[in-house]
Rosetta silent file (secondary structure, phi, psi, omega in degrees, C-alpha in Angstrom):
SEQUENCE: XXXXXXXXXXXXXXXXXXXXXXXXXXXXXXXXXXXXXXXXXXXXXXXXXXXXXXXXXXXXXXXXXXXXXXXXXXXXXXXXXXXXXXXXXXXXXXXXXXXXXXXXXXXXXXXXXXXXXXXXXXXXXXXXXXXXXXXXXXXXXXXXXXXXXXXXXXXXXXXX
SCORE:     score description
SCORE:     0.000 S_00000001
   1 L     0.000  134.470 -177.367  -21.085   16.809   60.010 S_00000001
   2 L   -95.612  164.178 -179.590  -21.722   20.045   58.136 S_00000001
   3 L   -84.526  -12.744 -177.288  -22.041   20.539   54.403 S_00000001
   4 H   -61.886  -47.261  179.607  -19.483   23.331   54.362 S_00000001
   5 H   -71.654  -18.308 -179.727  -16.328   21.086   54.174 S_00000001
   6 H   -79.841  -25.815 -177.443  -18.006   18.860   51.578 S_00000001
   7 H   -60.773  -46.270  178.747  -18.642   21.681   49.068 S_00000001
   8 H   -63.588  -37.741  178.045  -14.973   22.124   48.024 S_00000001
   9 H   -67.212  -38.569  177.112  -14.590   18.350   47.644 S_00000001
  10 H   -64.156  -42.090  178.346  -17.780   18.163   45.615 S_00000001
  11 H   -64.132  -43.910  178.233  -16.540   20.990   43.379 S_00000001
  12 H   -63.080  -41.949  179.586  -13.148   19.279   42.906 S_00000001
  13 H   -63.241  -43.763  179.495  -14.907   15.979   42.132 S_00000001
  14 H   -63.974  -45.619  179.606  -17.198   17.600   39.533 S_00000001
  15 H   -62.157  -42.613  178.948  -14.262   19.398   37.886 S_00000001
  16 H   -62.962  -42.928  178.463  -12.193   16.193   37.821 S_00000001
  17 H   -64.152  -41.975  178.092  -15.080   14.252   36.283 S_00000001
  18 H   -62.715  -42.863  178.761  -15.627   16.940   33.632 S_00000001
  19 H   -61.823  -45.830  179.868  -11.888   16.901   32.864 S_00000001
  20 H   -65.086  -43.672  179.061  -11.832   13.093   32.571 S_00000001
  21 H   -63.749  -40.938  177.249  -14.960   12.965   30.406 S_00000001
  22 H   -63.691  -40.831  178.877  -13.510   15.696   28.157 S_00000001
  23 H   -64.812  -44.933  178.860  -10.224   13.817   27.877 S_00000001
  24 H   -65.261  -43.429  178.999  -11.905   10.539   26.994 S_00000001
  25 H   -62.960  -43.264  178.218  -14.243   12.298   24.546 S_00000001
  26 H   -64.707  -40.230  177.772  -11.344   14.170   22.917 S_00000001
  27 H   -63.409  -43.345  177.627   -9.303   10.975   22.677 S_00000001
  28 H   -63.425  -41.737  179.036  -12.196    9.133   21.044 S_00000001
  29 H   -62.927  -45.774  179.657  -12.745   12.021   18.619 S_00000001
  30 H   -62.157  -43.837  179.436   -9.033   12.112   17.735 S_00000001
  31 H   -63.270  -45.213 -179.139   -8.926    8.329   17.278 S_00000001
  32 H   -66.638  -38.777 -178.357  -12.077    8.353   15.123 S_00000001
  33 H   -70.130  -30.707 -176.218  -10.853   11.309   13.020 S_00000001
  34 H   -98.837   -1.085  176.944   -7.446    9.706   12.335 S_00000001
  35 L   -78.650  126.359  179.947   -8.637    6.152   11.663 S_00000001
  36 L   -64.687  136.838  178.872   -8.467    5.495    7.919 S_00000001
  37 L   -77.830  168.175  177.913  -11.866    4.892    6.396 S_00000001
  38 H   -60.777  -34.517  179.457  -12.622    1.917    4.186 S_00000001
  39 H   -66.060  -37.770  178.130  -12.479    4.289    1.213 S_00000001
  40 H   -67.523  -36.135  177.553   -8.961    5.380    2.159 S_00000001
  41 H   -67.768  -37.951  179.648   -7.894    1.762    2.409 S_00000001
  42 H   -68.751  -24.205 -175.490   -9.451    1.108   -0.992 S_00000001
  43 L   -75.597   26.700  173.130   -7.547    4.081   -2.410 S_00000001
  44 L   -83.843  173.268  177.206   -4.427    1.983   -2.810 S_00000001
  45 L  -138.259  172.364  178.833   -3.102    1.126   -6.215 S_00000001
  46 L    80.768 -151.333 -176.122   -1.258   -1.635   -7.934 S_00000001
  47 H   -64.506  -33.202  179.078   -1.427   -5.272   -6.929 S_00000001
  48 H   -63.070  -43.829  177.431   -2.798   -4.486   -3.467 S_00000001
  49 H   -63.882  -40.720  179.698   -5.776   -2.693   -4.991 S_00000001
  50 H   -61.938  -43.948  178.822   -6.222   -5.519   -7.457 S_00000001
  51 H   -62.639  -38.014 -178.804   -6.253   -8.074   -4.643 S_00000001
  52 H   -65.405  -36.523 -176.411   -8.785   -6.000   -2.729 S_00000001
  53 H   -81.429  -17.729 -177.635  -11.181   -5.859   -5.688 S_00000001
  54 L   -84.509  156.129  174.942  -10.998   -9.557   -6.528 S_00000001
  55 L   -63.302  155.874 -175.514  -13.102  -12.257   -4.865 S_00000001
  56 H   -54.210  -39.389 -178.437  -11.382  -14.069   -1.964 S_00000001
  57 H   -68.753  -33.733  176.999  -10.634  -17.238   -3.925 S_00000001
  58 H   -71.483  -37.346  176.238   -8.964  -15.206   -6.705 S_00000001
  59 H   -57.779  -45.917 -179.571   -6.982  -13.220   -4.106 S_00000001
  60 H   -61.388  -42.217 -179.136   -5.692  -16.471   -2.681 S_00000001
  61 H   -63.692  -45.498  179.107   -4.757  -17.706   -6.150 S_00000001
  62 H   -65.503  -41.635  178.122   -2.829  -14.517   -7.007 S_00000001
  63 H   -60.406  -40.800  178.960   -1.111  -14.519   -3.619 S_00000001
  64 H   -65.499  -41.453  177.533   -0.020  -18.126   -4.170 S_00000001
  65 H   -61.871  -42.849  179.681    1.387  -17.304   -7.616 S_00000001
  66 H   -66.105  -39.425  176.808    3.333  -14.373   -6.187 S_00000001
  67 H   -64.229  -39.195  179.704    4.660  -16.511   -3.342 S_00000001
  68 H   -61.040  -36.045 -179.358    5.666  -19.183   -5.831 S_00000001
  69 L   -87.402   -1.511 -178.395    7.759  -16.608   -7.719 S_00000001
  70 H   -59.451  -39.538  179.793    9.281  -15.164   -4.554 S_00000001
  71 H   -62.618  -38.159  178.139   12.315  -17.457   -4.819 S_00000001
  72 H   -72.075  -32.597 -175.407   12.951  -16.212   -8.354 S_00000001
  73 H   -83.470  -21.824 -176.317   12.449  -12.578   -7.413 S_00000001
  74 H   -57.839  -46.274  177.417   14.647  -12.550   -4.306 S_00000001
  75 H   -61.644  -33.727  178.467   17.991  -12.331   -6.197 S_00000001
  76 H   -69.028  -39.866  177.276   16.571   -9.474   -8.273 S_00000001
  77 H   -62.673  -44.905 -179.780   15.449   -7.619   -5.162 S_00000001
  78 H   -65.846  -39.781  179.232   18.879   -8.085   -3.585 S_00000001
  79 H   -63.982  -41.838  177.198   20.679   -6.984   -6.783 S_00000001
  80 H   -64.140  -41.873  179.148   18.576   -3.820   -6.943 S_00000001
  81 H   -64.215  -43.738  179.155   19.190   -3.090   -3.278 S_00000001
  82 H   -64.328  -39.788  178.784   22.956   -3.593   -3.648 S_00000001
  83 H   -65.514  -40.643  177.603   23.044   -1.360   -6.725 S_00000001
  84 H   -65.894  -35.952  175.168   21.148    1.395   -4.906 S_00000001
  85 H   -64.736  -36.896  175.576   23.577    1.104   -2.000 S_00000001
  86 H   -62.907  -39.198  176.679   26.393    1.494   -4.560 S_00000001
  87 H   -62.246  -45.703  179.963   24.693    4.648   -5.845 S_00000001
  88 H   -61.593  -44.009  178.581   24.458    5.990   -2.305 S_00000001
  89 H   -59.993  -42.851 -179.787   28.124    5.200   -1.669 S_00000001
  90 H   -65.850  -40.885 -179.490   29.147    6.985   -4.854 S_00000001
  91 H   -69.722  -27.253  179.418   27.036   10.038   -4.071 S_00000001
  92 H   -91.353   -6.561 -178.074   28.458   10.240   -0.544 S_00000001
  93 L   -67.660  150.343  178.742   32.074    9.706   -1.638 S_00000001
  94 L   -59.899  -37.130  175.508   34.487   12.651   -1.297 S_00000001
  95 L  -122.977  132.853 -176.371   35.130   12.460   -5.052 S_00000001
  96 L   -87.473  124.390  173.957   32.423   11.352   -7.425 S_00000001
  97 L   -97.570  100.113 -173.356   33.363    8.731  -10.009 S_00000001
  98 H   -59.032  -40.879 -178.598   30.752    9.425  -12.669 S_00000001
  99 H   -63.582  -42.253  178.092   31.376    6.193  -14.595 S_00000001
 100 H   -66.610  -40.010  178.361   30.901    4.025  -11.506 S_00000001
 101 H   -60.959  -46.012  179.282   27.767    5.999  -10.588 S_00000001
 102 H   -62.623  -40.169  178.929   26.297    5.474  -14.059 S_00000001
 103 H   -64.207  -42.840  178.629   27.139    1.757  -13.872 S_00000001
 104 H   -65.829  -40.177  176.796   25.441    1.397  -10.458 S_00000001
 105 H   -62.691  -39.710  178.484   22.376    3.263  -11.707 S_00000001
 106 H   -65.516  -40.883  177.845   22.243    0.934  -14.723 S_00000001
 107 H   -61.073  -44.279 -179.971   22.493   -2.136  -12.462 S_00000001
 108 H   -63.543  -43.169  179.844   19.625   -0.860  -10.311 S_00000001
 109 H   -63.388  -42.296  179.556   17.522   -0.095  -13.373 S_00000001
 110 H   -65.198  -41.969  179.059   18.177   -3.550  -14.862 S_00000001
 111 H   -65.344  -41.458  178.858   17.310   -5.322  -11.613 S_00000001
 112 H   -65.533  -40.044  179.309   14.108   -3.295  -11.251 S_00000001
 113 H   -66.524  -39.509  179.143   13.136   -3.984  -14.866 S_00000001
 114 H   -66.249  -40.563  177.829   13.791   -7.707  -14.453 S_00000001
 115 H   -64.404  -43.309  178.547   11.720   -7.794  -11.270 S_00000001
 116 H   -61.729  -41.462  179.301    8.905   -5.907  -12.987 S_00000001
 117 H   -62.975  -39.007  178.644    9.028   -8.359  -15.913 S_00000001
 118 H   -65.296  -44.134  178.743    8.745  -11.293  -13.499 S_00000001
 119 H   -65.887  -41.430  178.686    5.748   -9.743  -11.734 S_00000001
 120 H   -62.716  -39.279  177.740    4.142   -8.872  -15.076 S_00000001
 121 H   -63.550  -42.492  177.228    4.621  -12.445  -16.271 S_00000001
 122 H   -62.587  -42.321  179.295    2.977  -13.744  -13.098 S_00000001
 123 H   -63.868  -39.763  178.041    0.126  -11.284  -13.573 S_00000001
 124 H   -64.840  -40.946  177.774   -0.347  -12.407  -17.185 S_00000001
 125 H   -62.027  -42.789  179.838   -0.431  -16.038  -16.074 S_00000001
 126 H   -65.951  -45.820 -176.138   -3.025  -15.154  -13.436 S_00000001
 127 H   -66.678  -26.115 -178.522   -5.151  -13.034  -15.800 S_00000001
 128 L   -64.817  -19.258  179.578   -5.283  -15.778  -18.423 S_00000001
 129 L  -102.189    6.957 -177.690   -7.592  -17.765  -16.153 S_00000001
 130 L   -95.239  146.631  171.161   -9.951  -14.909  -15.261 S_00000001
 131 L   -72.932  166.958 -174.610  -13.362  -14.213  -16.766 S_00000001
 132 H   -56.517  -43.778 -177.230  -13.906  -10.835  -18.478 S_00000001
 133 H   -64.364  -37.353  178.614  -15.550   -9.096  -15.502 S_00000001
 134 H   -74.396  -32.369  174.730  -12.676   -9.981  -13.167 S_00000001
 135 H   -65.664  -36.246  178.419  -10.125   -8.939  -15.805 S_00000001
 136 H   -64.802  -40.391  176.248  -11.943   -5.581  -16.016 S_00000001
 137 H   -62.899  -37.865  177.836  -11.595   -5.163  -12.239 S_00000001
 138 H   -63.299  -42.731  177.815   -7.910   -5.961  -12.621 S_00000001
 139 H   -61.388  -47.050 -178.988   -7.556   -3.258  -15.294 S_00000001
 140 H   -61.046  -40.581 -177.651   -9.313   -0.700  -13.109 S_00000001
 141 H   -72.372  -36.229 -173.354   -7.140   -1.517  -10.120 S_00000001
 142 H   -92.295  -34.979 -167.786   -3.827   -1.568  -11.957 S_00000001
 143 L  -124.567  -17.894 -176.585   -4.025    0.983  -14.732 S_00000001
 144 L  -104.010  119.851 -179.709   -6.968    3.365  -14.458 S_00000001
 145 L  -136.638  158.902  171.135   -6.548    6.257  -12.023 S_00000001
 146 H    66.139 -147.171 -174.572   -7.867    9.745  -11.486 S_00000001
 147 H   -62.244  -24.696 -178.382  -10.242   11.522  -13.894 S_00000001
 148 H   -80.450    0.066 -171.993   -9.866    8.818  -16.562 S_00000001
 149 H   -57.362  -40.385 -178.337  -11.246    6.188  -14.193 S_00000001
 150 H   -82.215   -8.593 -173.293  -14.732    6.071  -15.712 S_00000001
 151 H   -87.208  -15.273 -178.246  -13.481    6.193  -19.295 S_00000001
 152 L   -84.453  106.505  178.636  -11.907    2.742  -19.522 S_00000001
 153 L  -109.371 -175.656  178.439  -14.536    0.484  -20.907 S_00000001
 154 L   -64.484  149.649 -179.507  -14.341   -2.933  -22.476 S_00000001
 155 L   -66.397  136.068 -179.549  -12.195   -3.163  -25.562 S_00000001
 156 L  -116.941  142.425  177.255  -14.187   -2.751  -28.743 S_00000001
 157 L   -87.280  141.742  177.903  -13.317   -4.048  -32.130 S_00000001
 158 L  -111.163  143.796  179.309  -13.447   -1.621  -35.003 S_00000001
 159 L   -83.843  137.911  178.754  -14.324   -2.568  -38.547 S_00000001
 160 L  -103.873    0.000    0.000  -11.759   -1.756  -41.199 S_00000001
């Protein structure tokens, strides 16, 4: 057997291997570049950020409180959703009835405000049992964002 017929097969094999290695390497690079880093995951806000910053036992406690209030919040969620669907129907209608639109917007706003009040009440109940350092983490997660992040310190009393 001569080496002449093997050279084209060897060349095809080398090219195929280079192509496969490049594809796997490019796929790994793309996957690694598009995977969110821990910092990006931490860059959430609201209750999710608060849960992330709290110790595991406190996370569990807050999650349980929120689950406990889920039954109370479900009608509010549904009322808000129905009101928003009413808004959509009014905006898509051939003729716009402004009074009905305003009423649907008011219903949605009231349901959202009631839901927010329920969540805030749950949060207040949860925060009442936290020590100062964990309450500070809660403040940072819920209310301090952007350039003001380092400026929120512990509350200080002023003498009058």
